[in-house]
Short mmCIF file of C-alpha atoms (C1' of nucleotides) in Angstrom, two decimals:
data_model
loop_
_atom_site.label_atom_id
_atom_site.label_comp_id
_atom_site.label_asym_id
_atom_site.label_seq_id
_atom_site.Cartn_x
_atom_site.Cartn_y
_atom_site.Cartn_z
CA MET A 166 -27.39 -4.19 4.15
CA ILE A 167 -23.67 -4.80 4.05
CA GLU A 168 -23.64 -4.38 0.27
CA ARG A 169 -21.16 -1.52 0.45
CA HIS A 170 -18.89 -3.59 2.62
CA LEU A 171 -18.92 -6.34 -0.01
CA MET A 172 -18.32 -3.82 -2.80
CA LYS A 173 -15.22 -2.69 -0.99
CA LEU A 174 -13.90 -6.21 -0.46
CA ARG A 175 -14.57 -7.03 -4.11
CA ALA A 176 -12.58 -4.01 -5.24
CA ARG A 177 -9.46 -5.70 -3.85
CA ASP A 178 -10.14 -9.41 -3.97
CA GLU A 179 -12.53 -12.09 -5.17
CA VAL A 180 -15.26 -13.14 -2.81
CA ASP A 181 -17.32 -16.14 -3.92
CA ALA A 182 -20.95 -16.83 -3.12
CA GLU A 183 -20.22 -19.12 -0.20
CA GLU A 184 -17.83 -16.63 1.38
CA GLU A 185 -20.32 -13.86 0.88
CA GLU A 186 -22.99 -15.87 2.63
CA ALA A 187 -20.63 -16.50 5.53
CA ILE A 188 -19.87 -12.79 5.81
CA ARG A 189 -23.56 -11.92 5.87
CA GLY A 190 -23.97 -14.46 8.62
CA THR A 191 -21.50 -12.67 10.89
CA VAL A 192 -23.87 -9.77 11.52
CA ALA A 193 -25.59 -10.22 14.85
CA GLU A 194 -27.30 -6.89 15.28
CA VAL A 195 -27.69 -3.39 13.87
CA ARG A 196 -27.27 -0.28 16.00
CA GLU A 197 -27.83 3.41 15.54
CA TYR A 198 -25.63 6.15 16.97
CA ARG A 199 -26.20 9.87 17.09
CA SER A 200 -23.62 12.31 15.89
CA ARG A 201 -20.78 12.72 18.45
CA GLU A 202 -21.66 9.51 20.26
CA VAL A 203 -18.80 7.23 21.17
CA ILE A 204 -19.16 3.92 19.35
CA VAL A 205 -16.21 2.11 20.88
CA ARG A 206 -14.44 3.22 24.01
CA SER A 207 -10.68 2.85 24.31
CA HIS A 208 -9.01 0.51 26.78
CA ARG A 209 -12.06 -1.71 27.25
CA ALA A 210 -12.25 -5.46 26.68
CA LEU A 211 -14.08 -5.98 23.39
CA GLU A 212 -15.91 -8.99 22.02
CA THR A 213 -17.45 -7.47 18.92
CA SER A 214 -16.39 -5.39 15.93
CA ASN A 215 -18.48 -3.06 13.79
CA ILE A 216 -19.16 -2.43 10.14
CA LEU A 217 -20.26 1.10 9.38
CA LEU A 218 -23.40 0.83 7.25
CA SER A 219 -24.01 4.55 6.87
CA GLY A 220 -22.60 7.81 8.16
CA VAL A 221 -19.10 9.04 8.92
CA ALA A 222 -17.14 7.77 11.91
CA CYS A 223 -13.57 8.26 13.01
CA ARG A 224 -10.78 6.87 15.14
CA GLN A 225 -9.44 9.48 17.50
CA LYS A 226 -6.84 9.85 20.21
CA ASP A 227 -6.32 12.74 22.55
CA LEU A 228 -3.99 14.37 25.04
CA SER A 229 -4.97 15.40 28.54
CA ASP A 230 -5.28 19.12 27.74
CA GLY A 231 -7.85 18.49 25.02
CA ARG A 232 -5.62 18.39 21.97
CA ARG A 233 -7.18 15.75 19.76
CA GLN A 234 -6.12 13.90 16.64
CA ILE A 235 -8.33 11.92 14.30
CA THR A 236 -6.24 9.10 12.86
CA GLU A 237 -8.67 7.79 10.27
CA LEU A 238 -12.06 8.55 8.79
CA HIS A 239 -14.53 5.77 8.07
CA VAL A 240 -17.27 5.74 5.47
CA ASP A 241 -20.07 3.39 4.48
CA GLY A 242 -18.96 -0.21 4.28
CA ASP A 243 -15.79 0.16 6.39
CA TYR A 244 -15.02 -2.05 9.32
CA THR A 245 -14.31 0.62 11.94
CA ASP A 246 -12.58 -1.68 14.41
CA LEU A 247 -11.81 -5.03 12.87
CA HIS A 248 -8.40 -4.81 14.53
CA SER A 249 -10.00 -5.36 17.92
CA PHE A 250 -10.45 -8.99 16.86
CA THR A 251 -6.79 -9.61 17.64
CA LEU A 252 -6.00 -6.56 19.79
CA LYS A 253 -8.86 -7.32 22.24
CA SER A 254 -9.09 -3.66 23.22
CA LEU A 255 -8.33 -0.41 21.43
CA ASP A 256 -5.79 2.35 21.89
CA HIS A 257 -8.27 4.92 20.55
CA GLU A 258 -11.93 5.76 20.52
CA VAL A 259 -14.28 5.21 17.62
CA MET A 260 -16.72 8.08 17.39
CA ALA A 261 -19.66 8.98 15.18
CA LEU A 262 -19.11 12.28 13.36
CA THR A 263 -22.61 12.15 11.88
CA ASP A 264 -25.57 9.96 12.74
CA CYS A 265 -24.41 6.43 12.02
CA THR A 266 -25.78 2.94 11.54
CA LEU A 267 -23.47 0.03 12.35
CA ALA A 268 -23.64 -3.74 12.07
CA VAL A 269 -22.29 -5.55 15.12
CA ILE A 270 -20.12 -8.59 14.48
CA PRO A 271 -19.22 -10.84 17.42
CA HIS A 272 -15.59 -11.92 17.49
CA GLU A 273 -16.63 -15.53 17.90
CA ARG A 274 -18.27 -15.38 14.47
CA LEU A 275 -15.09 -13.95 13.01
CA GLN A 276 -13.18 -16.71 14.71
CA GLU A 277 -15.47 -19.20 13.04
CA ILE A 278 -15.26 -17.85 9.52
CA THR A 279 -11.49 -17.53 9.75
CA ARG A 280 -11.44 -21.19 10.69
CA ARG A 281 -13.70 -22.20 7.82
CA PHE A 282 -12.31 -19.83 5.20
CA PRO A 283 -8.55 -19.30 5.26
CA HIS A 284 -8.92 -17.02 2.28
CA LEU A 285 -11.39 -14.78 4.11
CA THR A 286 -8.90 -14.58 6.92
CA ARG A 287 -6.45 -13.05 4.49
CA VAL A 288 -9.13 -10.79 3.04
CA TYR A 289 -9.77 -9.34 6.49
CA TRP A 290 -6.12 -9.31 7.46
CA PHE A 291 -5.58 -7.34 4.28
CA ALA A 292 -8.33 -4.94 5.33
CA THR A 293 -6.54 -4.10 8.58
CA ASN A 294 -3.27 -3.71 6.69
CA LEU A 295 -5.02 -1.26 4.40
CA ASP A 296 -5.98 0.82 7.43
CA ALA A 297 -2.31 0.85 8.39
CA ALA A 298 -1.38 2.03 4.89
CA ILE A 299 -3.84 4.89 5.28
CA HIS A 300 -2.25 5.73 8.64
CA ARG A 301 1.16 5.92 6.97
CA GLU A 302 -0.09 8.23 4.27
CA TRP A 303 -1.59 10.45 6.96
CA ALA A 304 1.73 10.43 8.78
CA LEU A 305 3.38 11.68 5.61
CA SER A 306 0.76 14.43 5.42
CA LEU A 307 1.05 15.40 9.06
CA GLY A 308 4.83 15.34 9.03
CA ARG A 309 5.67 16.78 5.65
CA ARG A 310 2.74 18.31 3.75
CA ASN A 311 1.65 21.88 4.41
CA ALA A 312 -1.94 22.79 5.23
CA ALA A 313 -3.21 23.10 1.67
CA GLU A 314 -1.47 19.93 0.51
CA ARG A 315 -2.78 17.99 3.48
CA MET A 316 -6.30 19.12 2.91
CA ALA A 317 -6.14 18.45 -0.81
CA HIS A 318 -4.83 14.97 -0.07
CA LEU A 319 -7.63 14.18 2.35
CA PHE A 320 -10.28 15.24 -0.14
CA CYS A 321 -8.61 13.12 -2.83
CA GLU A 322 -8.55 10.11 -0.51
CA LEU A 323 -12.23 10.46 0.30
CA HIS A 324 -13.03 10.97 -3.35
CA VAL A 325 -11.56 7.56 -4.15
CA ARG A 326 -12.86 5.74 -1.08
CA LEU A 327 -16.39 7.07 -1.46
CA GLY A 328 -16.26 6.40 -5.19
CA LEU A 329 -15.58 2.72 -4.48
CA VAL A 330 -18.93 2.40 -2.75
CA GLY A 331 -20.92 4.50 -5.19
CA LEU A 332 -21.16 7.62 -3.09
CA VAL A 333 -19.56 10.05 -5.51
CA ASP A 334 -21.84 11.94 -7.86
CA GLY A 335 -19.80 13.39 -10.68
CA GLU A 336 -17.03 15.21 -8.85
CA SER A 337 -19.05 15.86 -5.74
CA TYR A 338 -19.75 13.93 -2.58
CA ALA A 339 -21.57 14.37 0.71
CA LEU A 340 -19.32 14.93 3.71
CA ALA A 341 -21.13 16.26 6.75
CA LEU A 342 -18.07 17.22 8.78
CA THR A 343 -17.40 20.49 10.56
CA GLN A 344 -14.29 22.50 9.87
CA ASN A 345 -13.17 21.54 13.33
CA ASP A 346 -13.45 17.84 12.42
CA LEU A 347 -11.24 18.52 9.43
CA ALA A 348 -8.80 20.34 11.68
CA GLU A 349 -8.56 17.29 13.93
CA CYS A 350 -7.84 15.10 10.92
CA LEU A 351 -5.22 17.45 9.55
CA GLY A 352 -3.37 18.47 12.71
CA LEU A 353 -4.43 22.11 12.28
CA THR A 354 -6.72 24.55 14.06
CA SER A 355 -10.21 25.19 12.78
CA VAL A 356 -9.28 28.81 12.05
CA HIS A 357 -6.50 27.75 9.75
CA VAL A 358 -8.71 25.12 8.13
CA ASN A 359 -11.18 27.86 7.35
CA ARG A 360 -8.51 30.00 5.71
CA THR A 361 -7.08 27.07 3.78
CA LEU A 362 -10.52 26.09 2.50
CA MET A 363 -11.02 29.63 1.25
CA GLN A 364 -7.70 29.50 -0.52
CA LEU A 365 -8.54 26.21 -2.25
CA ARG A 366 -11.88 27.68 -3.28
CA GLU A 367 -10.32 30.87 -4.63
CA ASP A 368 -7.82 28.80 -6.54
CA GLY A 369 -10.70 26.99 -8.21
CA LEU A 370 -9.78 23.59 -6.84
CA LEU A 371 -12.81 22.69 -4.76
CA GLU A 372 -15.60 23.87 -2.55
CA PHE A 373 -16.65 22.51 0.82
CA ARG A 374 -19.94 23.83 2.12
CA GLY A 375 -23.26 22.60 3.30
CA GLY A 376 -21.79 19.22 4.12
CA ARG A 377 -20.73 18.61 0.54
CA VAL A 378 -17.41 18.56 -1.27
CA THR A 379 -17.41 19.66 -4.90
CA ILE A 380 -14.17 19.22 -6.76
CA HIS A 381 -13.69 21.72 -9.55
CA ASP A 382 -10.29 20.67 -10.82
CA LEU A 383 -9.36 17.13 -9.89
CA PRO A 384 -6.08 17.01 -11.83
CA ARG A 385 -4.77 20.13 -10.13
CA LEU A 386 -6.06 18.98 -6.76
CA ARG A 387 -4.23 15.68 -7.14
CA ALA A 388 -1.09 17.43 -8.30
CA LEU A 389 -1.12 19.79 -5.34
CA ALA A 390 -1.49 16.87 -2.92
CA GLU A 391 0.88 14.63 -4.86
CA PHE A 392 -1.90 12.13 -4.55
CA ASP A 393 -0.93 8.62 -5.63
CA GLU A 394 -3.77 6.24 -5.00
CA SER A 395 -1.59 3.14 -4.91
CA TYR A 396 -1.55 3.26 -1.10
CA LEU A 397 -5.24 2.34 -1.29
CA TYR A 398 -4.37 -0.97 -2.97
CA LEU A 399 -7.06 -0.88 -5.61
CA GLU A 400 -5.91 -3.91 -7.59
CA ARG A 401 -8.35 -6.77 -7.57
CA ARG A 402 -6.25 -9.82 -6.86
CA ARG A 403 -6.07 -12.93 -4.76
CA ARG A 404 -4.76 -12.02 -1.30
CA MET B 73 18.84 -16.43 15.64
CA ILE B 74 15.25 -15.28 15.78
CA GLU B 75 15.28 -15.41 19.57
CA ARG B 76 14.42 -11.74 19.87
CA HIS B 77 11.54 -12.20 17.50
CA LEU B 78 10.20 -14.98 19.73
CA MET B 79 10.74 -12.87 22.85
CA LYS B 80 8.56 -10.21 21.34
CA LEU B 81 5.80 -12.61 20.36
CA ARG B 82 5.87 -14.13 23.84
CA ALA B 83 5.48 -10.72 25.43
CA ARG B 84 1.98 -10.58 23.94
CA ASP B 85 0.86 -14.19 23.52
CA GLU B 86 1.68 -17.79 24.23
CA VAL B 87 3.70 -19.65 21.64
CA ASP B 88 4.08 -23.37 22.25
CA ALA B 89 7.00 -25.54 21.25
CA GLU B 90 5.40 -26.81 18.08
CA GLU B 91 4.50 -23.31 16.94
CA GLU B 92 7.99 -22.09 17.74
CA GLU B 93 9.46 -24.86 15.64
CA ALA B 94 7.18 -23.89 12.77
CA ILE B 95 8.24 -20.27 13.04
CA ARG B 96 11.90 -21.20 12.98
CA GLY B 97 11.18 -23.22 9.87
CA THR B 98 9.94 -20.20 7.98
CA VAL B 99 13.40 -18.67 7.67
CA ALA B 100 14.82 -19.40 4.25
CA GLU B 101 17.89 -17.21 4.24
CA VAL B 102 19.81 -14.53 6.11
CA ARG B 103 20.95 -11.32 4.44
CA GLU B 104 23.16 -8.40 5.39
CA TYR B 105 22.55 -4.80 4.44
CA ARG B 106 24.79 -1.77 4.83
CA SER B 107 23.58 1.38 6.44
CA ARG B 108 21.32 3.40 4.08
CA GLU B 109 20.69 0.44 1.81
CA VAL B 110 17.12 -0.10 0.67
CA ILE B 111 15.84 -3.43 1.99
CA VAL B 112 12.45 -3.44 0.32
CA ARG B 113 11.50 -1.20 -2.57
CA SER B 114 8.02 0.26 -2.79
CA HIS B 115 5.53 -0.69 -5.50
CA ARG B 116 7.21 -3.97 -6.39
CA ALA B 117 5.62 -7.42 -6.35
CA LEU B 118 6.88 -9.19 -3.24
CA GLU B 119 7.05 -12.87 -2.35
CA THR B 120 9.02 -12.66 0.88
CA SER B 121 8.94 -10.78 4.15
CA ASN B 122 11.81 -9.98 6.54
CA ILE B 123 12.56 -10.26 10.21
CA LEU B 124 15.16 -7.78 11.43
CA LEU B 125 17.73 -9.76 13.40
CA SER B 126 19.99 -6.84 14.27
CA GLY B 127 20.29 -3.15 13.48
CA VAL B 128 17.79 -0.36 13.03
CA ALA B 129 15.56 -0.15 9.96
CA CYS B 130 12.65 2.09 9.05
CA ARG B 131 9.64 2.45 6.85
CA GLN B 132 9.72 5.69 4.90
CA LYS B 133 7.69 7.58 2.35
CA ASP B 134 8.66 10.68 0.44
CA LEU B 135 7.42 13.52 -1.69
CA SER B 136 8.88 14.46 -5.03
CA ASP B 137 10.86 17.44 -3.74
CA GLY B 138 12.75 15.34 -1.23
CA ARG B 139 10.64 15.85 1.88
CA ARG B 140 10.72 12.51 3.63
CA GLN B 141 8.79 10.97 6.49
CA ILE B 142 9.76 7.89 8.45
CA THR B 143 6.55 6.19 9.55
CA GLU B 144 8.01 3.55 11.86
CA LEU B 145 11.33 2.46 13.31
CA HIS B 146 12.20 -1.22 13.55
CA VAL B 147 14.50 -2.87 16.03
CA ASP B 148 15.87 -6.36 16.60
CA GLY B 149 13.21 -9.02 16.33
CA ASP B 150 10.66 -6.95 14.40
CA TYR B 151 9.05 -8.12 11.21
CA THR B 152 9.74 -5.11 9.01
CA ASP B 153 7.25 -5.97 6.30
CA LEU B 154 4.95 -8.77 7.38
CA HIS B 155 2.10 -6.77 5.89
CA SER B 156 3.37 -7.50 2.39
CA PHE B 157 2.05 -11.05 2.93
CA THR B 158 -1.46 -9.78 2.19
CA LEU B 159 -0.67 -6.45 0.52
CA LYS B 160 1.59 -8.09 -2.10
CA SER B 161 3.53 -4.86 -2.56
CA LEU B 162 4.29 -1.92 -0.32
CA ASP B 163 3.34 1.74 -0.30
CA HIS B 164 6.68 2.66 1.29
CA GLU B 165 10.31 1.70 1.33
CA VAL B 166 12.04 -0.28 4.03
CA MET B 167 15.54 1.08 4.59
CA ALA B 168 18.49 0.19 6.80
CA LEU B 169 19.45 3.10 9.08
CA THR B 170 22.45 1.16 10.41
CA ASP B 171 24.09 -2.01 9.16
CA CYS B 172 21.41 -4.67 9.42
CA THR B 173 20.96 -8.42 9.35
CA LEU B 174 17.62 -9.79 8.22
CA ALA B 175 16.00 -13.20 7.97
CA VAL B 176 14.09 -13.75 4.75
CA ILE B 177 10.71 -15.49 5.03
CA PRO B 178 8.98 -16.66 1.84
CA HIS B 179 5.27 -15.91 1.74
CA GLU B 180 4.53 -19.48 0.80
CA ARG B 181 5.93 -20.59 4.15
CA LEU B 182 3.73 -18.07 5.90
CA GLN B 183 0.82 -19.36 3.90
CA GLU B 184 1.63 -22.82 5.13
CA ILE B 185 1.95 -22.05 8.82
CA THR B 186 -1.23 -19.98 8.75
CA ARG B 187 -2.94 -23.05 7.31
CA ARG B 188 -1.50 -25.37 9.92
CA PHE B 189 -1.72 -23.00 12.90
CA PRO B 190 -4.81 -20.81 13.05
CA HIS B 191 -3.53 -19.40 16.30
CA LEU B 192 -0.24 -18.31 14.72
CA THR B 193 -2.26 -16.60 12.04
CA ARG B 194 -3.81 -14.47 14.74
CA VAL B 195 -0.44 -13.92 16.40
CA TYR B 196 0.92 -12.47 13.17
CA TRP B 197 -2.27 -10.63 12.34
CA PHE B 198 -1.93 -9.10 15.77
CA ALA B 199 1.65 -8.11 14.98
CA THR B 200 0.57 -6.10 11.95
CA ASN B 201 -2.22 -4.51 13.99
CA LEU B 202 0.38 -3.49 16.52
CA ASP B 203 2.31 -1.69 13.79
CA ALA B 204 -0.90 0.17 12.96
CA ALA B 205 -1.30 1.14 16.63
CA ILE B 206 2.21 2.57 16.55
CA HIS B 207 1.33 4.48 13.39
CA ARG B 208 -1.66 6.00 15.20
CA GLU B 209 0.42 7.08 18.15
CA TRP B 210 2.86 8.70 15.74
CA ALA B 211 -0.03 10.48 14.05
CA LEU B 212 -1.02 11.90 17.42
CA SER B 213 2.57 13.07 17.90
CA LEU B 214 2.89 14.56 14.43
CA GLY B 215 -0.47 16.25 14.58
CA ARG B 216 -0.69 17.42 18.16
CA ARG B 217 2.54 17.13 20.15
CA ASN B 218 5.18 19.85 19.96
CA ALA B 219 8.81 19.13 19.16
CA ALA B 220 9.97 18.31 22.69
CA GLU B 221 6.93 16.17 23.46
CA ARG B 222 7.29 14.28 20.21
CA MET B 223 10.91 13.57 20.80
CA ALA B 224 10.32 12.53 24.40
CA HIS B 225 7.59 10.20 23.22
CA LEU B 226 9.78 8.55 20.63
CA PHE B 227 12.53 7.89 23.16
CA CYS B 228 9.97 6.43 25.57
CA GLU B 229 8.62 4.15 22.87
CA LEU B 230 12.06 2.88 21.98
CA HIS B 231 12.89 2.44 25.65
CA VAL B 232 9.97 0.02 26.00
CA ARG B 233 10.39 -1.74 22.67
CA LEU B 234 14.12 -2.27 23.11
CA GLY B 235 13.55 -3.31 26.70
CA LEU B 236 11.29 -6.12 25.51
CA VAL B 237 14.16 -7.71 23.65
CA GLY B 238 16.80 -7.13 26.28
CA LEU B 239 18.54 -4.20 24.64
CA VAL B 240 18.17 -1.68 27.43
CA ASP B 241 20.98 -1.40 29.92
CA GLY B 242 19.75 0.43 32.99
CA GLU B 243 18.19 3.54 31.52
CA SER B 244 20.39 3.61 28.47
CA TYR B 245 20.22 2.04 25.06
CA ALA B 246 22.15 2.05 21.81
CA LEU B 247 20.52 3.99 18.99
CA ALA B 248 22.85 4.74 16.12
CA LEU B 249 20.66 7.27 14.34
CA THR B 250 21.66 10.69 13.08
CA GLN B 251 19.79 13.80 14.13
CA ASN B 252 18.49 13.95 10.61
CA ASP B 253 16.99 10.47 10.98
CA LEU B 254 15.24 11.66 14.10
CA ALA B 255 13.99 14.69 12.20
CA GLU B 256 12.46 12.44 9.57
CA CYS B 257 10.69 10.44 12.27
CA LEU B 258 9.40 13.52 14.01
CA GLY B 259 8.35 15.69 11.10
CA LEU B 260 10.97 18.32 12.00
CA THR B 261 14.19 19.67 10.51
CA SER B 262 17.52 18.43 11.75
CA VAL B 263 18.34 21.93 13.00
CA HIS B 264 15.31 21.97 15.21
CA VAL B 265 15.99 18.43 16.37
CA ASN B 266 19.41 19.58 17.46
CA ARG B 267 17.98 22.45 19.46
CA THR B 268 15.30 20.28 21.00
CA LEU B 269 17.86 17.67 22.03
CA MET B 270 19.89 20.36 23.74
CA GLN B 271 16.82 21.53 25.59
CA LEU B 272 15.99 18.02 26.81
CA ARG B 273 19.59 17.62 27.92
CA GLU B 274 19.64 20.97 29.75
CA ASP B 275 16.39 20.04 31.44
CA GLY B 276 18.06 16.90 32.73
CA LEU B 277 15.72 14.53 30.93
CA LEU B 278 18.05 12.63 28.65
CA GLU B 279 21.16 12.67 26.54
CA PHE B 280 21.58 11.46 22.98
CA ARG B 281 25.15 11.27 21.79
CA GLY B 282 27.57 8.84 20.33
CA GLY B 283 24.73 6.65 19.10
CA ARG B 284 23.37 6.12 22.58
CA VAL B 285 20.35 7.36 24.48
CA THR B 286 20.74 7.83 28.22
CA ILE B 287 17.59 8.67 30.11
CA HIS B 288 18.22 10.70 33.23
CA ASP B 289 14.68 11.18 34.46
CA LEU B 290 12.26 8.63 33.08
CA PRO B 291 9.22 9.78 35.08
CA ARG B 292 9.57 13.35 33.89
CA LEU B 293 10.29 12.22 30.34
CA ARG B 294 7.13 10.13 30.33
CA ALA B 295 5.11 12.94 31.82
CA LEU B 296 6.34 15.41 29.21
CA ALA B 297 5.41 13.01 26.41
CA GLU B 298 2.19 11.87 28.09
CA PHE B 299 3.51 8.43 27.35
CA ASP B 300 0.99 5.67 27.96
CA GLU B 301 2.43 2.35 26.90
CA SER B 302 -0.94 0.66 26.47
CA TYR B 303 -0.79 1.30 22.73
CA LEU B 304 2.04 -1.23 22.65
CA TYR B 305 -0.29 -3.96 23.88
CA LEU B 306 2.02 -5.50 26.41
CA GLU B 307 -0.47 -7.90 28.00
CA ARG B 308 0.37 -11.51 27.49
CA ARG B 309 -2.88 -13.12 26.44
CA ARG B 310 -4.39 -15.47 23.92
CA ARG B 311 -5.04 -13.60 20.69
"C1'" DC C 215 -36.94 34.08 18.15
"C1'" DG C 216 -33.40 33.22 21.62
"C1'" DG C 217 -29.91 29.90 22.06
"C1'" DT C 218 -26.51 27.09 20.20
"C1'" DT C 219 -23.32 25.53 17.00
"C1'" DG C 220 -20.44 26.46 13.31
"C1'" DT C 221 -18.07 29.85 10.09
"C1'" DT C 222 -15.58 33.92 9.06
"C1'" DT C 223 -12.54 37.75 9.93
"C1'" DG C 224 -8.78 40.44 12.20
"C1'" DA C 225 -4.65 41.24 14.89
"C1'" DT C 226 -0.77 39.44 17.08
"C1'" DA C 227 2.49 35.95 18.54
"C1'" DG C 228 5.40 32.11 18.42
"C1'" DG C 229 7.26 27.65 17.04
"C1'" DC C 230 9.66 25.83 13.72
"C1'" DC C 231 11.89 26.51 9.13
"C1'" DT C 232 15.43 28.29 6.02
"C1'" DC C 233 19.82 29.53 4.83
"C1'" DA C 234 24.46 29.76 5.94
"C1'" DA C 235 28.65 28.85 8.10
"C1'" DA C 236 31.55 27.20 11.71
"C1'" DG C 237 32.84 23.39 14.61
"C1'" DT C 238 33.64 18.41 15.72
"C1'" DC C 239 34.99 13.88 14.89
"C1'" DA C 240 36.17 9.44 12.81
"C1'" DG C 241 38.34 7.46 9.05
"C1'" DT C 242 41.84 7.45 5.22
"C1'" DG C 243 46.07 7.63 3.22
"C1'" DG C 244 50.58 9.37 2.51
"C1'" DC D 195 51.59 10.88 12.85
"C1'" DC D 196 49.34 14.45 10.59
"C1'" DA D 197 46.89 16.66 6.61
"C1'" DC D 198 42.67 15.68 4.34
"C1'" DT D 199 38.00 14.39 3.70
"C1'" DG D 200 33.24 13.63 4.45
"C1'" DA D 201 29.52 13.10 7.55
"C1'" DC D 202 27.37 14.97 11.26
"C1'" DT D 203 26.52 18.52 14.87
"C1'" DT D 204 26.16 23.10 16.49
"C1'" DT D 205 25.26 27.99 16.21
"C1'" DG D 206 23.17 32.39 14.41
"C1'" DA D 207 19.96 35.46 12.05
"C1'" DG D 208 15.82 36.20 9.87
"C1'" DG D 209 11.27 34.87 8.15
"C1'" DC D 210 7.06 32.30 7.38
"C1'" DC D 211 3.38 29.27 8.47
"C1'" DT D 212 0.25 28.24 11.62
"C1'" DA D 213 -1.51 29.07 16.40
"C1'" DT D 214 -3.87 31.99 19.60
"C1'" DC D 215 -7.25 35.10 21.14
"C1'" DA D 216 -11.29 37.60 20.31
"C1'" DA D 217 -15.35 38.96 18.23
"C1'" DA D 218 -18.69 39.31 14.55
"C1'" DC D 219 -21.54 36.79 11.55
"C1'" DA D 220 -24.50 32.96 9.78
"C1'" DA D 221 -27.29 29.03 10.12
"C1'" DC D 222 -29.94 25.87 12.31
"C1'" DC D 223 -33.48 24.34 15.79
"C1'" DG D 224 -36.86 23.55 19.14
#
DNA sequence: CGGTTGTTTGATAGGCCTCAAAGTCAGTGG
DNA sequence: CCACTGACTTTGAGGCCTATCAAACAACCG
């Protein structure tokens, strides 16, 4: 059930059998959400966190006039809101962008495994620090990359992150987002996203249609984005 | 020495005498850096972290053609790179924007106090999650706020964060940054920062000159920025 | 098959960038 | 005490990237 979550942890650290068992034991419940449903509301006291088992979810913040920014995308196996374990409430919403299945993990169970397994504490601390690293890379995109570079970078990031959990088929992966969702990730309007997608397609870099991304020229895509995957901390080492 | 660091921790949690003593014991050394010196290089194996004792430092990332984005500003009492404790190396540089003094904390000492004090582990885990919350708010600014709103928001954030450590005098605080530094925080050019500053000044919101920010109308500044300080997690509670 | 959601296209506007140069100021040294 | 320097700020003109507004088109769905 949480196999993809374990795959992801194992890509960056060692997790032994006993730790794995403890992690499996943290799951209290499994819930389903429909596309566009809010999974976690902002500014509410929280006593559980969630692992995304399947689907695409996001963290988003907005302004009063409706301007909205997605600050991170989540895919299968991601903890969407592990940070609420110490924050106790969130500064953003977590929302389902497609139908989603999530495992619910009570904070008290996290408290317990961090007490029993100091190493797992660091594994999960690392995981939240990785989210922050992704935020920083997005800040670089939003602040300094133009539309095409930003978009190329996002597709490269997802290519790696989905690849880690076995969801990339050749150079293609499922991504059931709307162009407006992309716009809210990239700090653009959906109209400009549409035009930028067409440009990337005409340039032979990739196609995005029917909820699927097909990369035609990964080296050029990475070069355009100046994509350097080191911010995803892919080394498997003791944390 | 690390009084401001403790002030900041105490604004969000309780730290008892024994824990405080342990924290003081983590400091191995104190170092000075000149303005513009690199404090921590990216992509290098790290075995220490740093608490900023005085000065302004930043985290920054750049693209090959020189475009640069600052992803967070650090002020007195901040851990500039606590996340390297689990990340082991950084995806960005830490740089001094003014002359700075930093306390050096070996990771092995952090390892030790997290073993002895599970609560302190959560206090510091919280601290890195707070950095991520700041990153998200900056993403909202970079993606969706216009130049004046972004700038207003940044000055509001610093007003609160410097206030926490006693560095705000009335509605004024020292901030020895150049307009170009601001531009690199805000995803703008220094020319446009200059024009935006003039506009904020003409509108009677604030002045920024001689390395000092003077806020003339805090309510209007906050309204312009839609500043909601809850992302800074100012409630004092057990983490 | 009408209704709804999402994509595509077109025309126009504006916010911010680029390039360039002048102005200001603190610090340095003769 | 003043020329000199370098770093930073300010101003101006022009242009581009992306937003805005509007409407047509396509695809999905009950």
